[in-house]
PDB file of C-alpha atoms in Angstrom:
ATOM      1  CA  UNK A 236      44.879-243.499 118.237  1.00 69.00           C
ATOM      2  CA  UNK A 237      46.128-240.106 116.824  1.00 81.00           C
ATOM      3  CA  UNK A 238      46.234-241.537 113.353  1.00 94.00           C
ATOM      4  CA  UNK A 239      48.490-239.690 110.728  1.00 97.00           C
ATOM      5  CA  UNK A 240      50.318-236.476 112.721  1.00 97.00           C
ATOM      6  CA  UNK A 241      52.070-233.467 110.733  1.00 97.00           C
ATOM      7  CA  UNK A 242      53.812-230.676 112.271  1.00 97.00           C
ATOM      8  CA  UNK A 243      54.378-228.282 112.008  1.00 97.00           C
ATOM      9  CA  UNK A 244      50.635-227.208 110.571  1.00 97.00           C
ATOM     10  CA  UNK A 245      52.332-223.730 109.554  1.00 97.00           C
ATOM     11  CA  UNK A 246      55.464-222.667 107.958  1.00 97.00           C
ATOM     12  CA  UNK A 247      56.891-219.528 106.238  1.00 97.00           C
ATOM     13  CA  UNK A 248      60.470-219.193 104.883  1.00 97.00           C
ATOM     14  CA  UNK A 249      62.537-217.107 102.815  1.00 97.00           C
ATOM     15  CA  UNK A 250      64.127-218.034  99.621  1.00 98.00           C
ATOM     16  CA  UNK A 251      66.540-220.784 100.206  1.00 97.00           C
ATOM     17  CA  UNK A 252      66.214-221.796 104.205  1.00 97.00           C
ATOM     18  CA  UNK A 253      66.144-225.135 104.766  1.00 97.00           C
ATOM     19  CA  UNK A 254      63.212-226.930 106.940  1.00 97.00           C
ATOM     20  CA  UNK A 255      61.894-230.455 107.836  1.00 98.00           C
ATOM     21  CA  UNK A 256      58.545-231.354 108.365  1.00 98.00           C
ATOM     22  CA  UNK A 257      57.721-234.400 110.139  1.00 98.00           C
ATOM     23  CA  UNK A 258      54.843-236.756 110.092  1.00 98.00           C
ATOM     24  CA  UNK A 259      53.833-239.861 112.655  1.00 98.00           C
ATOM     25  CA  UNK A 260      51.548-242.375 112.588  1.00 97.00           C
ATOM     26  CA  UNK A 261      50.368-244.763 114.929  1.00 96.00           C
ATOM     27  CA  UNK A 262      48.485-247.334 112.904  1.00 94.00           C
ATOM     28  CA  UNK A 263      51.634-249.363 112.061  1.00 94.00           C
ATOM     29  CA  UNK A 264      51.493-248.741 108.279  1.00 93.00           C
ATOM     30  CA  UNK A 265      53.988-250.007 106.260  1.00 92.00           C
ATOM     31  CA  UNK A 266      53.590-247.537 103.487  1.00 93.00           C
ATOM     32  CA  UNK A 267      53.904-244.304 103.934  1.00 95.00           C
ATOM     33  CA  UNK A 268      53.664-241.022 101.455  1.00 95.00           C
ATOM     34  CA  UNK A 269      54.081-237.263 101.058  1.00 97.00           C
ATOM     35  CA  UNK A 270      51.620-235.526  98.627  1.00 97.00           C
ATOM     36  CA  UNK A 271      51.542-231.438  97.499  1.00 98.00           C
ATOM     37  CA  UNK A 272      48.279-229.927  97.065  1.00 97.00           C
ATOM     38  CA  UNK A 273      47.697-227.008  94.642  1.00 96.00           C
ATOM     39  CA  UNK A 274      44.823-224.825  93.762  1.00 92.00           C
ATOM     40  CA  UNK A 275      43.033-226.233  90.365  1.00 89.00           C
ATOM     41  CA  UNK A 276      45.341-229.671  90.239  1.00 91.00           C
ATOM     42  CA  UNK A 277      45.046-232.983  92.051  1.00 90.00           C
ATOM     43  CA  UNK A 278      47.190-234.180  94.667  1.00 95.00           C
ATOM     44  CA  UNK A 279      50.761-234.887  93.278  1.00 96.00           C
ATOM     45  CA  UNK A 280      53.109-237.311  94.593  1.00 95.00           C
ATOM     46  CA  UNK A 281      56.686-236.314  96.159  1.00 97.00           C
ATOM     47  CA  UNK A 282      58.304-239.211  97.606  1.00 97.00           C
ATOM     48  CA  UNK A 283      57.068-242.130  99.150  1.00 94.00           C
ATOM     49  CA  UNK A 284      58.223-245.244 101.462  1.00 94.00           C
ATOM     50  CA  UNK A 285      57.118-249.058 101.606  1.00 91.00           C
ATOM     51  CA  UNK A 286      58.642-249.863 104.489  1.00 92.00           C
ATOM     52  CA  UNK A 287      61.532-248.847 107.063  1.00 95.00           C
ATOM     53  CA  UNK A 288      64.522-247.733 105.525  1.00 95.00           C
ATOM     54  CA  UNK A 289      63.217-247.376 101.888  1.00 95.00           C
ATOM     55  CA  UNK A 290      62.100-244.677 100.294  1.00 96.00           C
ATOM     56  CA  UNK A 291      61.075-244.179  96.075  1.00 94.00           C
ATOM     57  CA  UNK A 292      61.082-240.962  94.302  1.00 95.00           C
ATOM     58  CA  UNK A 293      56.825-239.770  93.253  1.00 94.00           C
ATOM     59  CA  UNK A 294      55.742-237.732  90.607  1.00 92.00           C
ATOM     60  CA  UNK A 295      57.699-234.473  91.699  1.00 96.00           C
ATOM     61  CA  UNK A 296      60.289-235.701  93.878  1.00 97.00           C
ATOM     62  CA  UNK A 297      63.150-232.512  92.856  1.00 97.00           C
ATOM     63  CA  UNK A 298      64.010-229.728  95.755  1.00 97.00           C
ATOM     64  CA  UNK A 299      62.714-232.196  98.621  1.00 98.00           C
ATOM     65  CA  UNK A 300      64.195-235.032 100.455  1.00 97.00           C
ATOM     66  CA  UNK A 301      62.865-237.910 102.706  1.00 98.00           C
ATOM     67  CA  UNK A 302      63.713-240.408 105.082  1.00 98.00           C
ATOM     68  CA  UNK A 303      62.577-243.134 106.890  1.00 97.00           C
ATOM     69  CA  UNK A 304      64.420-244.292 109.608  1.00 95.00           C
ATOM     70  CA  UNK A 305      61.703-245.712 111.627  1.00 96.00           C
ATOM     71  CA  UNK A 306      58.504-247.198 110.780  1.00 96.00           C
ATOM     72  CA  UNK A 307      56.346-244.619 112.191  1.00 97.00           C
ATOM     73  CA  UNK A 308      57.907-241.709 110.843  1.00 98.00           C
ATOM     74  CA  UNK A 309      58.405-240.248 107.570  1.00 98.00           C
ATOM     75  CA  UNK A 310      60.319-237.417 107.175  1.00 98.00           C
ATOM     76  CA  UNK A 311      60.234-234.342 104.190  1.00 98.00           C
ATOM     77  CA  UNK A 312      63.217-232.331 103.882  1.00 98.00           C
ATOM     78  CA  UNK A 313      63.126-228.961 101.329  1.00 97.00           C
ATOM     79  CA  UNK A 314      67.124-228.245 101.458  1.00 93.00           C
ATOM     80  CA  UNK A 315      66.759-224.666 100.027  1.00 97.00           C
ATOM     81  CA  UNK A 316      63.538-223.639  99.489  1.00 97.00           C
ATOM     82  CA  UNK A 317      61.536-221.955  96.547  1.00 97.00           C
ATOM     83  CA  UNK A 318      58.456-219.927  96.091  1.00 97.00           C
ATOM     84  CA  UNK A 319      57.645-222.302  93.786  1.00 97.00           C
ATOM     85  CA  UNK A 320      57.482-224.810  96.725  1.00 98.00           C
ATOM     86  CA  UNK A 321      54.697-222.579  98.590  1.00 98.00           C
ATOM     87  CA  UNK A 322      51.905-225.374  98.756  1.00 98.00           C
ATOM     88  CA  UNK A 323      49.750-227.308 101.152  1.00 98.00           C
ATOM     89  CA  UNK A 324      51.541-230.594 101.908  1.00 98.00           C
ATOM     90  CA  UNK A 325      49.791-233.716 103.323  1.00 98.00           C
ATOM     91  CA  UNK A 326      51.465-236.896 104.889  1.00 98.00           C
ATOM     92  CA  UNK A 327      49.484-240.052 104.433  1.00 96.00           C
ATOM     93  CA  UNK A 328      49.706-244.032 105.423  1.00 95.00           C
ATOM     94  CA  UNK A 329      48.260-247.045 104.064  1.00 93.00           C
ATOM     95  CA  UNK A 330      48.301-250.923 105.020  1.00 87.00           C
ATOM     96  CA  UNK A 331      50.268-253.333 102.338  1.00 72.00           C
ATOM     97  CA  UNK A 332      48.778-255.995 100.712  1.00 53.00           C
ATOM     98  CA  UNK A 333      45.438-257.283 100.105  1.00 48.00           C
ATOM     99  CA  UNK A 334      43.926-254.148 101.377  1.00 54.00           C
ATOM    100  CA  UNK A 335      42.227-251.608  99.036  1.00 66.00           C
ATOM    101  CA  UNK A 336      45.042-249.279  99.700  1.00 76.00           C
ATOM    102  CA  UNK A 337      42.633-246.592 101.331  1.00 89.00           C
ATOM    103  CA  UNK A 338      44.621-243.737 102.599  1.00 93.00           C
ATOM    104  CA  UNK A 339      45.319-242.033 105.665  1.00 95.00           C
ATOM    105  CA  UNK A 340      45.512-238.470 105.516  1.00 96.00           C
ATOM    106  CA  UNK A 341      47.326-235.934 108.232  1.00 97.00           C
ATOM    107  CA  UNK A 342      46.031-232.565 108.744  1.00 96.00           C
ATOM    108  CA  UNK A 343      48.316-231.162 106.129  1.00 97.00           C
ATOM    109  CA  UNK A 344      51.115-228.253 106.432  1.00 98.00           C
ATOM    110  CA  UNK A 345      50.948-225.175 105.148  1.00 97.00           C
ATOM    111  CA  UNK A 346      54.138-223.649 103.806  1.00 98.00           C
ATOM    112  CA  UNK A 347      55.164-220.440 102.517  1.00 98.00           C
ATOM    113  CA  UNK A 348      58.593-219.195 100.832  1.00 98.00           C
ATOM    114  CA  UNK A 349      58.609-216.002 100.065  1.00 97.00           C
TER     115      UNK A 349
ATOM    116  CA  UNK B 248      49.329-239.482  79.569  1.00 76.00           C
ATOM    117  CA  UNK B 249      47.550-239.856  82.303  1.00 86.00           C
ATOM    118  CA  UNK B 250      44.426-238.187  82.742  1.00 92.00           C
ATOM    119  CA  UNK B 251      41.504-237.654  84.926  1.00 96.00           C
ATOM    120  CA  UNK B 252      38.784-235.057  84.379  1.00 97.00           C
ATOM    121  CA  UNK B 253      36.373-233.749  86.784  1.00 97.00           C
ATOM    122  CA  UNK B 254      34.025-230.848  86.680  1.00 98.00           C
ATOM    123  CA  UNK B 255      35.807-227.790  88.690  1.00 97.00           C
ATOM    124  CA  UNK B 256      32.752-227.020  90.735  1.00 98.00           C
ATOM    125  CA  UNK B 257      28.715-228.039  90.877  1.00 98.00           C
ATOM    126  CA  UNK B 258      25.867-226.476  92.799  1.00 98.00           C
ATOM    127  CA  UNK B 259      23.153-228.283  94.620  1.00 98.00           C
ATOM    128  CA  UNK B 260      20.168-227.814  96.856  1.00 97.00           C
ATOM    129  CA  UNK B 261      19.801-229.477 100.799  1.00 98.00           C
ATOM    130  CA  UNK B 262      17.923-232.495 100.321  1.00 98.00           C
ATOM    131  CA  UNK B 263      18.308-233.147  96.875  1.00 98.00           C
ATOM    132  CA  UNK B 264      20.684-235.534  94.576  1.00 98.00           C
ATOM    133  CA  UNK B 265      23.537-234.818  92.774  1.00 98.00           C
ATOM    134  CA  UNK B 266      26.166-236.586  90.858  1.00 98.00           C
ATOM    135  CA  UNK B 267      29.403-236.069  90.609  1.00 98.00           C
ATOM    136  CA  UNK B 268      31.043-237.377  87.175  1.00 98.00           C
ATOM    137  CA  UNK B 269      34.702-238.589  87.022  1.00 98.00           C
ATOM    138  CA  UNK B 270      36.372-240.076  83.383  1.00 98.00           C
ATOM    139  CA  UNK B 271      39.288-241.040  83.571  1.00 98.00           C
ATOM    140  CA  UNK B 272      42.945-242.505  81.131  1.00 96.00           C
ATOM    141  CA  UNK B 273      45.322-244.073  82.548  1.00 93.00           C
ATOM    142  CA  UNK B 274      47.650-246.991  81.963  1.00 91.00           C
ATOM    143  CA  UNK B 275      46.199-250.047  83.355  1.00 92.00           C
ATOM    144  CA  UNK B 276      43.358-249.943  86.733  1.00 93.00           C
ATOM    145  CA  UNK B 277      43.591-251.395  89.149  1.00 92.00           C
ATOM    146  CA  UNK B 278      40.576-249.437  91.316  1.00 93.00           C
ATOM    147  CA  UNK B 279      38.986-245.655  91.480  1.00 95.00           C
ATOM    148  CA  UNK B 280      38.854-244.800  94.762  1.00 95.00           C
ATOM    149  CA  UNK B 281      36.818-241.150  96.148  1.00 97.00           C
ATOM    150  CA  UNK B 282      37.441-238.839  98.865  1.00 97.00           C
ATOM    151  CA  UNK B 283      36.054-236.159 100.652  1.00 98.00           C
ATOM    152  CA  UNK B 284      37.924-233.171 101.515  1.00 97.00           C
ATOM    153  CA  UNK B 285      36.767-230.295 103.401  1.00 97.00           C
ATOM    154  CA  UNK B 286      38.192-226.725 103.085  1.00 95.00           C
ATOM    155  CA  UNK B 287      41.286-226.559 104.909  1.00 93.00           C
ATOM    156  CA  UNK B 288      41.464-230.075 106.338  1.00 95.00           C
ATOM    157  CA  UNK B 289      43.040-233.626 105.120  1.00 95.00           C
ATOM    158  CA  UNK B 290      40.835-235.626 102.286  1.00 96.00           C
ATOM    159  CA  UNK B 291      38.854-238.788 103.488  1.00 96.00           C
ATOM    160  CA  UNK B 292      38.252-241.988 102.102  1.00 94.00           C
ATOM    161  CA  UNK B 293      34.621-242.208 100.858  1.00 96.00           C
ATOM    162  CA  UNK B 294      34.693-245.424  98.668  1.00 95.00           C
ATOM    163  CA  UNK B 295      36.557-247.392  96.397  1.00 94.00           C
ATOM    164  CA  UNK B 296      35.547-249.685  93.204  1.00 95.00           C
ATOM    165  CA  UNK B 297      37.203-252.376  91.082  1.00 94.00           C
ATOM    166  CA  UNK B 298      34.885-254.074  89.328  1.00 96.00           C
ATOM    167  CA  UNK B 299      31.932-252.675  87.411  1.00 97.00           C
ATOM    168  CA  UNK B 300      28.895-251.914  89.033  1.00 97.00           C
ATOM    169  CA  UNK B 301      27.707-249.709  91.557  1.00 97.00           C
ATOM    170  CA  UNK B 302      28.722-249.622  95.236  1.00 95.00           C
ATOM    171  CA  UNK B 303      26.333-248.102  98.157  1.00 95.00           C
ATOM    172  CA  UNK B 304      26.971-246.965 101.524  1.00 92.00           C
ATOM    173  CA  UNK B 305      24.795-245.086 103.408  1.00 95.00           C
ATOM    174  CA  UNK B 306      23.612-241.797 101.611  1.00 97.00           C
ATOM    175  CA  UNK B 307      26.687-242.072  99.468  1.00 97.00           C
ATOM    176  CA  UNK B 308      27.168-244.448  95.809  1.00 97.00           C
ATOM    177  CA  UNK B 309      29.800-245.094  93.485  1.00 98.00           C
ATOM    178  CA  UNK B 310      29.519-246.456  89.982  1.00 98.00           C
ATOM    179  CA  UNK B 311      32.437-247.509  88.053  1.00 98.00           C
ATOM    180  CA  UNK B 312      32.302-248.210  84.134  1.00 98.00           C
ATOM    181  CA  UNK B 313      36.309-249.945  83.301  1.00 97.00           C
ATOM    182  CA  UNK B 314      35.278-250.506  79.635  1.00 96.00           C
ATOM    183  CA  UNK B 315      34.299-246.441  79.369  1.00 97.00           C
ATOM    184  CA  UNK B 316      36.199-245.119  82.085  1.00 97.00           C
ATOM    185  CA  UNK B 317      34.046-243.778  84.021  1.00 97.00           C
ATOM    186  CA  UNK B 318      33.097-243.408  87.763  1.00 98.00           C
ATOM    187  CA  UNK B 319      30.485-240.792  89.397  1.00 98.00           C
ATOM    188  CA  UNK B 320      29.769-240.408  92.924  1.00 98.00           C
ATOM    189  CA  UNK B 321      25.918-239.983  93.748  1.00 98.00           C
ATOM    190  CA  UNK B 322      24.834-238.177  96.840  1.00 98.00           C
ATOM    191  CA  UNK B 323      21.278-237.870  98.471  1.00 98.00           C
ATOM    192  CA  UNK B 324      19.215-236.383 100.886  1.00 98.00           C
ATOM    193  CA  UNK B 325      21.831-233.621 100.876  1.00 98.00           C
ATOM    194  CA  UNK B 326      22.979-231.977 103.629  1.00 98.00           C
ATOM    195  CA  UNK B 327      24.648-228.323 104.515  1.00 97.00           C
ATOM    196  CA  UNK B 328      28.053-230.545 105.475  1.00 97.00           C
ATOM    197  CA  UNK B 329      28.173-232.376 102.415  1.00 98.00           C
ATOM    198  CA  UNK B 330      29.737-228.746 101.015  1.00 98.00           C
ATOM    199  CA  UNK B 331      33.424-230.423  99.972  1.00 98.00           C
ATOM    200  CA  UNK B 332      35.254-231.118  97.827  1.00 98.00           C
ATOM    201  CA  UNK B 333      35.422-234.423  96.368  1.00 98.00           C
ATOM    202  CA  UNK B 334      38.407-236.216  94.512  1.00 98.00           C
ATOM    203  CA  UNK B 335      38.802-239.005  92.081  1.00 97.00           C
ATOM    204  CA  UNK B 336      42.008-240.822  92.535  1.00 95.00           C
ATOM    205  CA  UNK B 337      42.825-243.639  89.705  1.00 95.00           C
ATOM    206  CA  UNK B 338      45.289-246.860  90.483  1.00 92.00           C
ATOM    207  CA  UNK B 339      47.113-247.332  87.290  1.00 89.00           C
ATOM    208  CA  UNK B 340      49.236-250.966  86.835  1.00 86.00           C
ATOM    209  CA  UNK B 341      52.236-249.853  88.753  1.00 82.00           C
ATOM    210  CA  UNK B 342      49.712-249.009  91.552  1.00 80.00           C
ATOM    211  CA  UNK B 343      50.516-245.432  91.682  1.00 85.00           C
ATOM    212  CA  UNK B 344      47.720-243.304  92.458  1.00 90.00           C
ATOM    213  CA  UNK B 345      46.689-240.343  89.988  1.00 92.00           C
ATOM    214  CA  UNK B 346      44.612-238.132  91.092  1.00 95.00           C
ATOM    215  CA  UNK B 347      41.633-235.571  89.835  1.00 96.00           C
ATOM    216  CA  UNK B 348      41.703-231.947  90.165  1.00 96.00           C
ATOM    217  CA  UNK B 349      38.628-232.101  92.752  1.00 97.00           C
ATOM    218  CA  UNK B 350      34.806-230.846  92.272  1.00 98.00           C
ATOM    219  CA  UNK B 351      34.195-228.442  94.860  1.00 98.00           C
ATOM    220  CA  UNK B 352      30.180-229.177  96.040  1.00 98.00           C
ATOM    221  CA  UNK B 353      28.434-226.341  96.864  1.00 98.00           C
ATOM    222  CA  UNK B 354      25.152-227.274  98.697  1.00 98.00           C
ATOM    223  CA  UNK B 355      22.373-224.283  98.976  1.00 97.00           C
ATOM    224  CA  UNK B 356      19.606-224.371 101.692  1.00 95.00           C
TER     225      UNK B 356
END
C-alpha cells in the first residue's frame, strides 16, 4: 500500500496562475482533508471531505477549491494564486466512525508564488 | 477561542528523558492526539488519549489531565532520531481538530 500520495512534491508560480494539486490514497478512507503548514503556527485546516461527492469548507477555506469526485482522490484547486498562499500543504485520510480518527499524512507539497 | 500552547523548542541529551508539555482551550474534547513530524516530511501519529490517565507505548507516554487541560508527551532512553518535532492536536465537540504550533526536540549526543 502507497498510503496517502501528493503530487506534485514541488511547485512555484507567479502571482495569479492557477494549479491543482492532487492527492490519492489507497486505504479506502472515507474522510479525507487538506491542511497548510506554516512556520511558528499549527496545521490549519482548508477544506475537507467525508465521503464521495462532499466536501465542507476548514478553517481557511478562501483562494482554494476542492473536489471529490471519487473516493480515493481529493483534489485542491488555488484558482489565482497569492504569495500569501506560499506554504507547505499536506493531504491526509482517516477511517469514519468508532475509530480514534488517527490521521494519515502524505508527503506534503511545497508551493511557491512569487 | 481556541487555544493550544506548546513550548517553541526544548533541548535534550541521548539517553535521557524529557517531557514535552501541551495545555490546551477549546470548546468541548473529545481526545488529544500527538504526532511526530520530522523536518521536511509528513507528521505521524504517536498516540492519542480520551480519558484521564496516562497511556504507554514503547519508549513513548502520554498523560492527559481533561479537568486542567493538560497533556505532555514523555520520552526516554533518547535517541539521535527522536530530533522532531512534535504536535498537539485537540478534538473539540464538532470534532474538528485544532492543532499546536509544534515543539521542535533537539536531542544532543
Amino acid at each position: 500500500n502507497a498510503g496517502v500520495t501528493q503530487t506534485p512534491k514541488f511547485r512555484v508560480l507567479k502571482t495569479g496562475q492557477s494549479m491543482t494539486l492532487l492527492c490519492a490514497q489507497d486505504m479506502n478512507h472515507e474522510y479525507m482533508y487538506w491542511y497548510r503548514q506554516d512556520p511558528g503556527m499549527g496545521l490549519r485546516l482548508i477544506h475537507y471531505s467525508v465521503g464521495e461527492g462532499t466536501t465542507a469548507k476548514g478553517e481557511v477555506p478562501d483562494g482554494y477549491n476542492v473536489s471529490r469526485l471519487k473516493k480515493q482522490n481529493f483534489l485542491l484547486g488555488l484558482e489565482s494564486a497569492a504569495p500569501s498562499q506560499t506554504s507547505v500543504y499536506f493531504c491526509a485520510s482517516s477511517y469514519q466512525g468508532v475509530h480514534t480518527g488517527e490521521l494519515f499524512f502524505g508527503e506534503g507539497s511545497r508551493l511557491t508564488v512569487l | 477561542g481556541q487555544n493550544i500552547d506548546q513550548p517553541t523548542e526544548m533541548t535534550a541529551t541521548e539517553g535521557a528523558i524529557v517531557q514535552i508539555n501541551c495545555t490546551y482551550q477549546t470548546s468541548g474534547f473529545n481526545g488529544l492526539f500527538w504526532y511526530q513530524q520530522h523536518a521536511g516530511e509528513a507528521p505521524t501519529f504517536l498516540s492519542y488519549n480520551v480519558l484521564d490517565g496516562l497511556e504507554e507505548k514503547g519508549r513513548f507516554s502520554s498523560f492527559l489531565s481533561r479537568s486542567k487541560g493538560y497533556s505532555y508527551l514523555l520520552l526516554k532512553e533518547l535517541q539521535m532520531k527522536d530530533s522532531a518535532s512534535y504536535l498537539c492536536a485537540v478534538k473539540d465537540s464538532n470534532y474538528q481538530l485544532i492543532w499546536g504550533a509544534g515543539t521542535k526536540l533537539i536531542i544532543k549526543p
